[in-house]
mmCIF file of C-alpha atoms in Angstrom:
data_model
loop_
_atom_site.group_PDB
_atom_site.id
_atom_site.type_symbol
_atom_site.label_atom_id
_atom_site.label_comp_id
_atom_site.label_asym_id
_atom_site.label_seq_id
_atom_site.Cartn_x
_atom_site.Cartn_y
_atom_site.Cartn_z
ATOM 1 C CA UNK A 235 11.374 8.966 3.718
ATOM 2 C CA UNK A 236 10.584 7.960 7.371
ATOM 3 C CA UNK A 237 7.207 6.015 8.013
ATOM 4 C CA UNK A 238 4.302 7.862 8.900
ATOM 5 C CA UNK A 239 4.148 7.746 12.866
ATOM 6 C CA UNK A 240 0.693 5.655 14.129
ATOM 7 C CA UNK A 241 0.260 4.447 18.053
ATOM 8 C CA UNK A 242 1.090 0.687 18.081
ATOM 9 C CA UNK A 243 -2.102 -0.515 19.954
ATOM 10 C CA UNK A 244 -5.540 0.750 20.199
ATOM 11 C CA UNK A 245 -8.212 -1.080 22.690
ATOM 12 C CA UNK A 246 -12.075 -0.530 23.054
ATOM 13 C CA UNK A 247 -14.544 -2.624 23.804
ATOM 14 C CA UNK A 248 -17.630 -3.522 21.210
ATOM 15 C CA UNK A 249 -20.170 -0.737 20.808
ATOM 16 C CA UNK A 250 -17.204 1.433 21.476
ATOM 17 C CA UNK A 251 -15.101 4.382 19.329
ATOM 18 C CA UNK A 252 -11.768 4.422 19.235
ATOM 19 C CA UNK A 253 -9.213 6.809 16.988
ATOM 20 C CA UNK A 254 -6.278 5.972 15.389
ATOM 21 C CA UNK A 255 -3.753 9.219 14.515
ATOM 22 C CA UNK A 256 -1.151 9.180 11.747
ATOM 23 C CA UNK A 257 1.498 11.611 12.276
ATOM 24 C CA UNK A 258 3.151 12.973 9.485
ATOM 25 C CA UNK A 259 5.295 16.492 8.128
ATOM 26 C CA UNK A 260 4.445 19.069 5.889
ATOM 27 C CA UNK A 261 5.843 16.737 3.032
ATOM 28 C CA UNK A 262 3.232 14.476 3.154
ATOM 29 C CA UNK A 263 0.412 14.428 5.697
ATOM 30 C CA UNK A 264 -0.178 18.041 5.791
ATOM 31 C CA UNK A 265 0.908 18.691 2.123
ATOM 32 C CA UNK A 266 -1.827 16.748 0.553
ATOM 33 C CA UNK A 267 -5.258 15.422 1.056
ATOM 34 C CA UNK A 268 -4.118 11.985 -0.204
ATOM 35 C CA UNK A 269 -4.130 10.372 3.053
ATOM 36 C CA UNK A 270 -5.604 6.963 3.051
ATOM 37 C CA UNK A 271 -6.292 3.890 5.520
ATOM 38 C CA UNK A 272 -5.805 0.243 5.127
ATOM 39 C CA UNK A 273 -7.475 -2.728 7.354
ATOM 40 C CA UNK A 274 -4.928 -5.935 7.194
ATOM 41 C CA UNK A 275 -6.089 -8.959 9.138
ATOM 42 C CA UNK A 276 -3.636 -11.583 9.961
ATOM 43 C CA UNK A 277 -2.278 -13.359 6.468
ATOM 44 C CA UNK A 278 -4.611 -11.111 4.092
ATOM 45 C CA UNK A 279 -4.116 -8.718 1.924
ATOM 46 C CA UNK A 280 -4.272 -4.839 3.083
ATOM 47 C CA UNK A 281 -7.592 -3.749 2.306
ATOM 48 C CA UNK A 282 -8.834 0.072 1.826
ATOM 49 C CA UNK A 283 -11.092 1.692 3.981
ATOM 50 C CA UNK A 284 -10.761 5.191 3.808
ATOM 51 C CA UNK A 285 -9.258 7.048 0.823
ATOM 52 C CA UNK A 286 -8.203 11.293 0.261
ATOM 53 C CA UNK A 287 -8.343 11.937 3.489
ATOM 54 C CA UNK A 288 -12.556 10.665 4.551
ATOM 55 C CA UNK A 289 -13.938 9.368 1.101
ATOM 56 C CA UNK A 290 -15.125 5.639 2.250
ATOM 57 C CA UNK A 291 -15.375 3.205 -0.956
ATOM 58 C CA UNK A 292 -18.220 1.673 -2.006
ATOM 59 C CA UNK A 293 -18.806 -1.750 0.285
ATOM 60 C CA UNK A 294 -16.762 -0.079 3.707
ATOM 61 C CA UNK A 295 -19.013 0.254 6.742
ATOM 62 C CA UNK A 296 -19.908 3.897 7.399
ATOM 63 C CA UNK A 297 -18.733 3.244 11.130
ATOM 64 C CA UNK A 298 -14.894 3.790 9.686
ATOM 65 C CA UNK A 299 -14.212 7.852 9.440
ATOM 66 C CA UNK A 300 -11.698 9.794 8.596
ATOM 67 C CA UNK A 301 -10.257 13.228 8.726
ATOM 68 C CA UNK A 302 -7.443 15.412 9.016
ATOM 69 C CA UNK A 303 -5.875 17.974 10.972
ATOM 70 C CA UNK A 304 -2.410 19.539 10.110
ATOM 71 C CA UNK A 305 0.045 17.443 9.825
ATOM 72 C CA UNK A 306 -1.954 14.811 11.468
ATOM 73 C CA UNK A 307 -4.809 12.239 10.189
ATOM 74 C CA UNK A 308 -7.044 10.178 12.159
ATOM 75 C CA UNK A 309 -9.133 7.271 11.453
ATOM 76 C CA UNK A 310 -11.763 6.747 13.603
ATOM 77 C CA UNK A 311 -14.143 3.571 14.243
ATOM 78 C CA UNK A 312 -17.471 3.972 15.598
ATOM 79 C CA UNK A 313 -19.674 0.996 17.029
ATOM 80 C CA UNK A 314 -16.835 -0.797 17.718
ATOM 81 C CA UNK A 315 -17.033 -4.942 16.636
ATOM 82 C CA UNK A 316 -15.272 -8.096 17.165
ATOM 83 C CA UNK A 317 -14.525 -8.138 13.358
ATOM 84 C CA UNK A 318 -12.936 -4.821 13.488
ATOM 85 C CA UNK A 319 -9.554 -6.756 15.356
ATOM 86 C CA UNK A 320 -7.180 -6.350 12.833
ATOM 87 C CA UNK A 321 -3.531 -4.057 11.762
ATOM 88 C CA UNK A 322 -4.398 -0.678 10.663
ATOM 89 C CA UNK A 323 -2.033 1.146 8.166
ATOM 90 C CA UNK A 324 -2.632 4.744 7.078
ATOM 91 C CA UNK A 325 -0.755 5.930 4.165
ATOM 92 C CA UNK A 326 0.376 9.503 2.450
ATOM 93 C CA UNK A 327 1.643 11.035 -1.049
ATOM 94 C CA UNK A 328 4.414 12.939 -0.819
ATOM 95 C CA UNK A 329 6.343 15.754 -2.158
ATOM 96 C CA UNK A 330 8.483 13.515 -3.732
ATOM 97 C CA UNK A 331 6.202 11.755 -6.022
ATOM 98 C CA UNK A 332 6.367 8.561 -3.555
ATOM 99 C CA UNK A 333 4.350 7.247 -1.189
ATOM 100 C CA UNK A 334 4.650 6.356 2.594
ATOM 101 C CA UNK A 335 2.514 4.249 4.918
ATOM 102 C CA UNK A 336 2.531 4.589 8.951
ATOM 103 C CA UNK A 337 4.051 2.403 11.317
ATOM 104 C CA UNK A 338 0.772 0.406 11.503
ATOM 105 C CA UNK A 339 -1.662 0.240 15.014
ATOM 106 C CA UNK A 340 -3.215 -3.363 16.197
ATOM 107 C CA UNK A 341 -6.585 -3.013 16.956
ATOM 108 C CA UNK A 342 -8.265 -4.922 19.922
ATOM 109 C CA UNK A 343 -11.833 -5.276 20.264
ATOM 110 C CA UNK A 344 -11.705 -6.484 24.739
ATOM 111 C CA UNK B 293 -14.076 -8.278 -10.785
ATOM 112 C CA UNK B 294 -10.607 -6.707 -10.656
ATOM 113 C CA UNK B 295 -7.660 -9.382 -9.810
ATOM 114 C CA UNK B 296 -4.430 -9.187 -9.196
ATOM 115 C CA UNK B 297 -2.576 -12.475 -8.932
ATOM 116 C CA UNK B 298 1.552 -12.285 -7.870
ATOM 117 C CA UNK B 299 4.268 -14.648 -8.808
ATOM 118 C CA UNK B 300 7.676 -15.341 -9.013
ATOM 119 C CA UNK B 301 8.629 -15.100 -5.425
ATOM 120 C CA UNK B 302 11.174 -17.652 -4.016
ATOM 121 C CA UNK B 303 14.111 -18.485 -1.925
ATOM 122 C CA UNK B 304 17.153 -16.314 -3.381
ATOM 123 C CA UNK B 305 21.048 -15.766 -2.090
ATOM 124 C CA UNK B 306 21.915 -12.370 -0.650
ATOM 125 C CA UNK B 307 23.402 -10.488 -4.248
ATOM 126 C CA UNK B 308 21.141 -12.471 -6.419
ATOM 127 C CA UNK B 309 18.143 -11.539 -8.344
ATOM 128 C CA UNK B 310 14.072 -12.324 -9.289
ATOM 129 C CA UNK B 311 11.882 -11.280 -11.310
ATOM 130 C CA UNK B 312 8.076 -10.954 -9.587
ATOM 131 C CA UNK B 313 5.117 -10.631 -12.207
ATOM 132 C CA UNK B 314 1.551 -9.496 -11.817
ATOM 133 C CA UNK B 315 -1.086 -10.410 -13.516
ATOM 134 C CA UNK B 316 -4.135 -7.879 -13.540
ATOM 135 C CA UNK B 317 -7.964 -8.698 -14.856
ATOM 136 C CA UNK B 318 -11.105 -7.202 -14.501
ATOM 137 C CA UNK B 319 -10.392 -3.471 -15.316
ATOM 138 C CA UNK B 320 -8.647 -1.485 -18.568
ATOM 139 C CA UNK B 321 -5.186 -1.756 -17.230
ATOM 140 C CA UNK B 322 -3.430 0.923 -18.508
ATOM 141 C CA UNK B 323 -5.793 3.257 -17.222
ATOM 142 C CA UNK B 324 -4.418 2.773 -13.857
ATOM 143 C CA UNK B 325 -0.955 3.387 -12.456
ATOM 144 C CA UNK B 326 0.588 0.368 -10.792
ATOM 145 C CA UNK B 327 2.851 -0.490 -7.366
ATOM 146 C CA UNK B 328 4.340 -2.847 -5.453
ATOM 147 C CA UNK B 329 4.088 -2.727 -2.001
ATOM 148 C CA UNK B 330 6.482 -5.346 1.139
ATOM 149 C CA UNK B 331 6.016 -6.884 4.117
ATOM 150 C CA UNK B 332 8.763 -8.181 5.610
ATOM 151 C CA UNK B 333 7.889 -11.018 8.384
ATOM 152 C CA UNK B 334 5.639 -9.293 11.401
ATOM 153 C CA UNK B 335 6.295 -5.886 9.774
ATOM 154 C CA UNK B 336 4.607 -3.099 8.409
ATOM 155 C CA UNK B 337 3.560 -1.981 5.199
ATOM 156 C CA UNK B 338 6.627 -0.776 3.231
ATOM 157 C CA UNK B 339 5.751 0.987 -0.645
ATOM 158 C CA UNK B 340 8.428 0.500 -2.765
ATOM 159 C CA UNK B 341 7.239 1.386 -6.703
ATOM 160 C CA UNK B 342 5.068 2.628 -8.914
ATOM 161 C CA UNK B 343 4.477 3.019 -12.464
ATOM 162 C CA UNK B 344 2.410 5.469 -14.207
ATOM 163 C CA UNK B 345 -0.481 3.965 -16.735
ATOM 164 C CA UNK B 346 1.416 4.641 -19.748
ATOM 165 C CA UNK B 347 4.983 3.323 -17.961
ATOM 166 C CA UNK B 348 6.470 6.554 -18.887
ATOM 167 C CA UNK B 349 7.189 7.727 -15.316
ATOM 168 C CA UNK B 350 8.552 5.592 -12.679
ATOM 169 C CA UNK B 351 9.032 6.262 -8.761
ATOM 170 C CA UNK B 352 11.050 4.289 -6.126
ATOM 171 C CA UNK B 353 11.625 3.837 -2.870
ATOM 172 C CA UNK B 354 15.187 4.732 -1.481
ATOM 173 C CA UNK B 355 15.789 1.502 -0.229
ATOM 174 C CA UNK B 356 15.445 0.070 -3.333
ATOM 175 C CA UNK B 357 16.556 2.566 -5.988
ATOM 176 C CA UNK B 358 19.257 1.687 -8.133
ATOM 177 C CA UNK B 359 18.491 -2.241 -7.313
ATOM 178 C CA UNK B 360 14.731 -2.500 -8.340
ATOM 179 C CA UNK B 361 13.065 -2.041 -11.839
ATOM 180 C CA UNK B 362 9.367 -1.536 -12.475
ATOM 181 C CA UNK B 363 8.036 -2.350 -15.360
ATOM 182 C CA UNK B 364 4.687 -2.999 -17.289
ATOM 183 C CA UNK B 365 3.435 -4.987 -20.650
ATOM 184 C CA UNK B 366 0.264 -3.326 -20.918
ATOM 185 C CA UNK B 367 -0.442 -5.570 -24.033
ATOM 186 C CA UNK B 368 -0.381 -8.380 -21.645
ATOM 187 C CA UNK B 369 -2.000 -6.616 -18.763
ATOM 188 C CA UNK B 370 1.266 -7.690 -16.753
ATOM 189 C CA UNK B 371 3.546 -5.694 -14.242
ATOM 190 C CA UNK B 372 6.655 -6.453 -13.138
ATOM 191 C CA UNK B 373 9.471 -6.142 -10.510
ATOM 192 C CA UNK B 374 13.063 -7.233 -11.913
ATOM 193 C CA UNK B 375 15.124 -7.175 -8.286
ATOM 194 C CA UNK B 376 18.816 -7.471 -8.579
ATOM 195 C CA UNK B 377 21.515 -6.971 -5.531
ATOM 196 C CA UNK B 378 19.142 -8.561 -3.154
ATOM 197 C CA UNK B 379 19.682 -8.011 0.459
ATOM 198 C CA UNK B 380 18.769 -9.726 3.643
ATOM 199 C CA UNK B 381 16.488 -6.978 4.268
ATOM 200 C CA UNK B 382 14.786 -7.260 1.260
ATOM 201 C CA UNK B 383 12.955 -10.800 2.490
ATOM 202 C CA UNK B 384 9.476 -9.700 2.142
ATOM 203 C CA UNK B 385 5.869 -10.579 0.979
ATOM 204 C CA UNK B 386 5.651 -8.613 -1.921
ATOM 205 C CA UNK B 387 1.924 -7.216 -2.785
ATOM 206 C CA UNK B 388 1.251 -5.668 -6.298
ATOM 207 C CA UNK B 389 -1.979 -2.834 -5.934
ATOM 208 C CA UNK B 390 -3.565 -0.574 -7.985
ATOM 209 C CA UNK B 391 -3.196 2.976 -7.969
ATOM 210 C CA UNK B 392 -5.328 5.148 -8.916
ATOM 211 C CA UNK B 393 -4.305 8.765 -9.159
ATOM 212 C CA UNK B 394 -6.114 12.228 -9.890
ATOM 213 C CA UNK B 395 -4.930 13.467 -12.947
ATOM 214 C CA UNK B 396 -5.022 17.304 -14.815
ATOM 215 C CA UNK B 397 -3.426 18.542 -17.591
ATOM 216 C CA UNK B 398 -1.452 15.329 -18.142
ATOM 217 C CA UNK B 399 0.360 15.287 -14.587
ATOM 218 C CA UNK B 400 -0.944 12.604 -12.075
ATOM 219 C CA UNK B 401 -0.555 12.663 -8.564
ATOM 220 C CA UNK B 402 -1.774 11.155 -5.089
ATOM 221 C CA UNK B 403 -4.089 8.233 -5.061
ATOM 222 C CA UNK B 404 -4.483 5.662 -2.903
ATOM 223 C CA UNK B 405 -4.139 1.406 -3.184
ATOM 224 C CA UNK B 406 -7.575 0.550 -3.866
ATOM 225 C CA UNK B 407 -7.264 -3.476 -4.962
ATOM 226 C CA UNK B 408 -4.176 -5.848 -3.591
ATOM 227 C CA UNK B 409 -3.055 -9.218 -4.859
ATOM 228 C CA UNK B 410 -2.485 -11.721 -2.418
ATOM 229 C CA UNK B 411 0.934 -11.045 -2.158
ATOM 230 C CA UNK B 412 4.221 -13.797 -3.185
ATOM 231 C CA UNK B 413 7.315 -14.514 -0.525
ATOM 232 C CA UNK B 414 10.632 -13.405 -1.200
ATOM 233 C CA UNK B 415 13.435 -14.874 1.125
ATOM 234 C CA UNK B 416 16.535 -13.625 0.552
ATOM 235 C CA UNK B 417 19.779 -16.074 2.609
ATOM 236 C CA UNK B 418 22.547 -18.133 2.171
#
């Protein structure tokens, strides 16, 4: 199973948006509305943000977003903030019964 | 409050093997499937098994198929990665999550890694 493809840097300045895309196949990202998005900042533990696709969990700032399109997902921050400097993972069910995260983005706030 | 607290990690020759544990609190544990998910050093997120709620069904990861057991004591509220044939490759921070799946009709699928430990080091050299 071959990671989920994701950009390897993102950049916008505070008050900005900014979109992160997770390319995947047929087998995963565009098989199933399980796509979901993890914030990791440096020596912590992933944490979710976005789960099946755009369903934020209780306590995640509604300026995180998500959605899909094909075989592509996207996670998109609005408002942009200093805290919001961190790795960004998305990850997929797929047809196999497995799971498969993306090659991870770093986020800079300028 | 749902915890997940990871040991067993360590310094280990290349063939050798470990045994990581987690111990879960805070939620009916086996309610929820289980996984354990790597990082090697200033990597990305690699998932490499899961374990349904009842520990009937298990999945792997390629990589680690063959080498890796899952398993859970649900009487303990404990989960558990035996690793034997350990690689180079396999040096990691090892994270144990939650999963929690949508289920229908007795078959569960999807979900997503809604609670993380903190994670325990496994180096894996001569």
């Amino acid at each position: 199973q071959s990671a989920l493809t994701q950009p390897a840097s993102v950049s916008g300045s505070p008050g900005q948006s900014i979109t992160i895309s997770c390319t995947g196949t047929s087998s995963d990202v565009g098989g199933y509305n399980y796509v979901s998005w993890y914030q990791q900042h440096p020596d912590k533990a992933p944490k979710l943000m976005i789960n099946d696709v755009s369903n934020r969990p209780s306590g995640v700032s509604n300026r995180f977003s998500g959605s899909k399109s094909g075989n592509t997902a996207s996670l998109t921050i609005s408002g942009l903030q200093a805290e919001d400097e961190a790795d960004y993972y998305c990850s997929s069910y797929t047809s196999s019964s497995t799971y498969v995260f993306g090659t991870g983005t770093k986020v800079t706030v300028l | 409050e749902v915890q997940l607290l990871e040991s067993g990690g360590g310094l280990v020759q290349p063939g050798g093997s470990l045994r990581l544990s987690c111990a879960a609190s805070g939620f009916t544990f086996n309610s929820y499937a289980m996984s354990w998910v790597r990082q090697a050093p200033g990597k990305g997120l690699e998932w490499v098994s899961a374990i349904s709620g009842s520990g009937g069904s298990t999945y792997y990861a390629d990589s680690v198929k063959g080498r890796f057991t899952i398993s859970r004591d649900n009487s303990k509220n404990m989960l558990y990665l035996q690793m034997n044939s350990l690689r180079a490759e396999d040096t990691a921070v090892y994270y144990c999550a939650r999963l929690p799946r949508h289920c229908s009709g007795g078959d569960c699928y999807g979900g997503y890694f809604d609670y993380w430990g903190q994670g325990t080091l496994v180096t894996v050299s001569s």
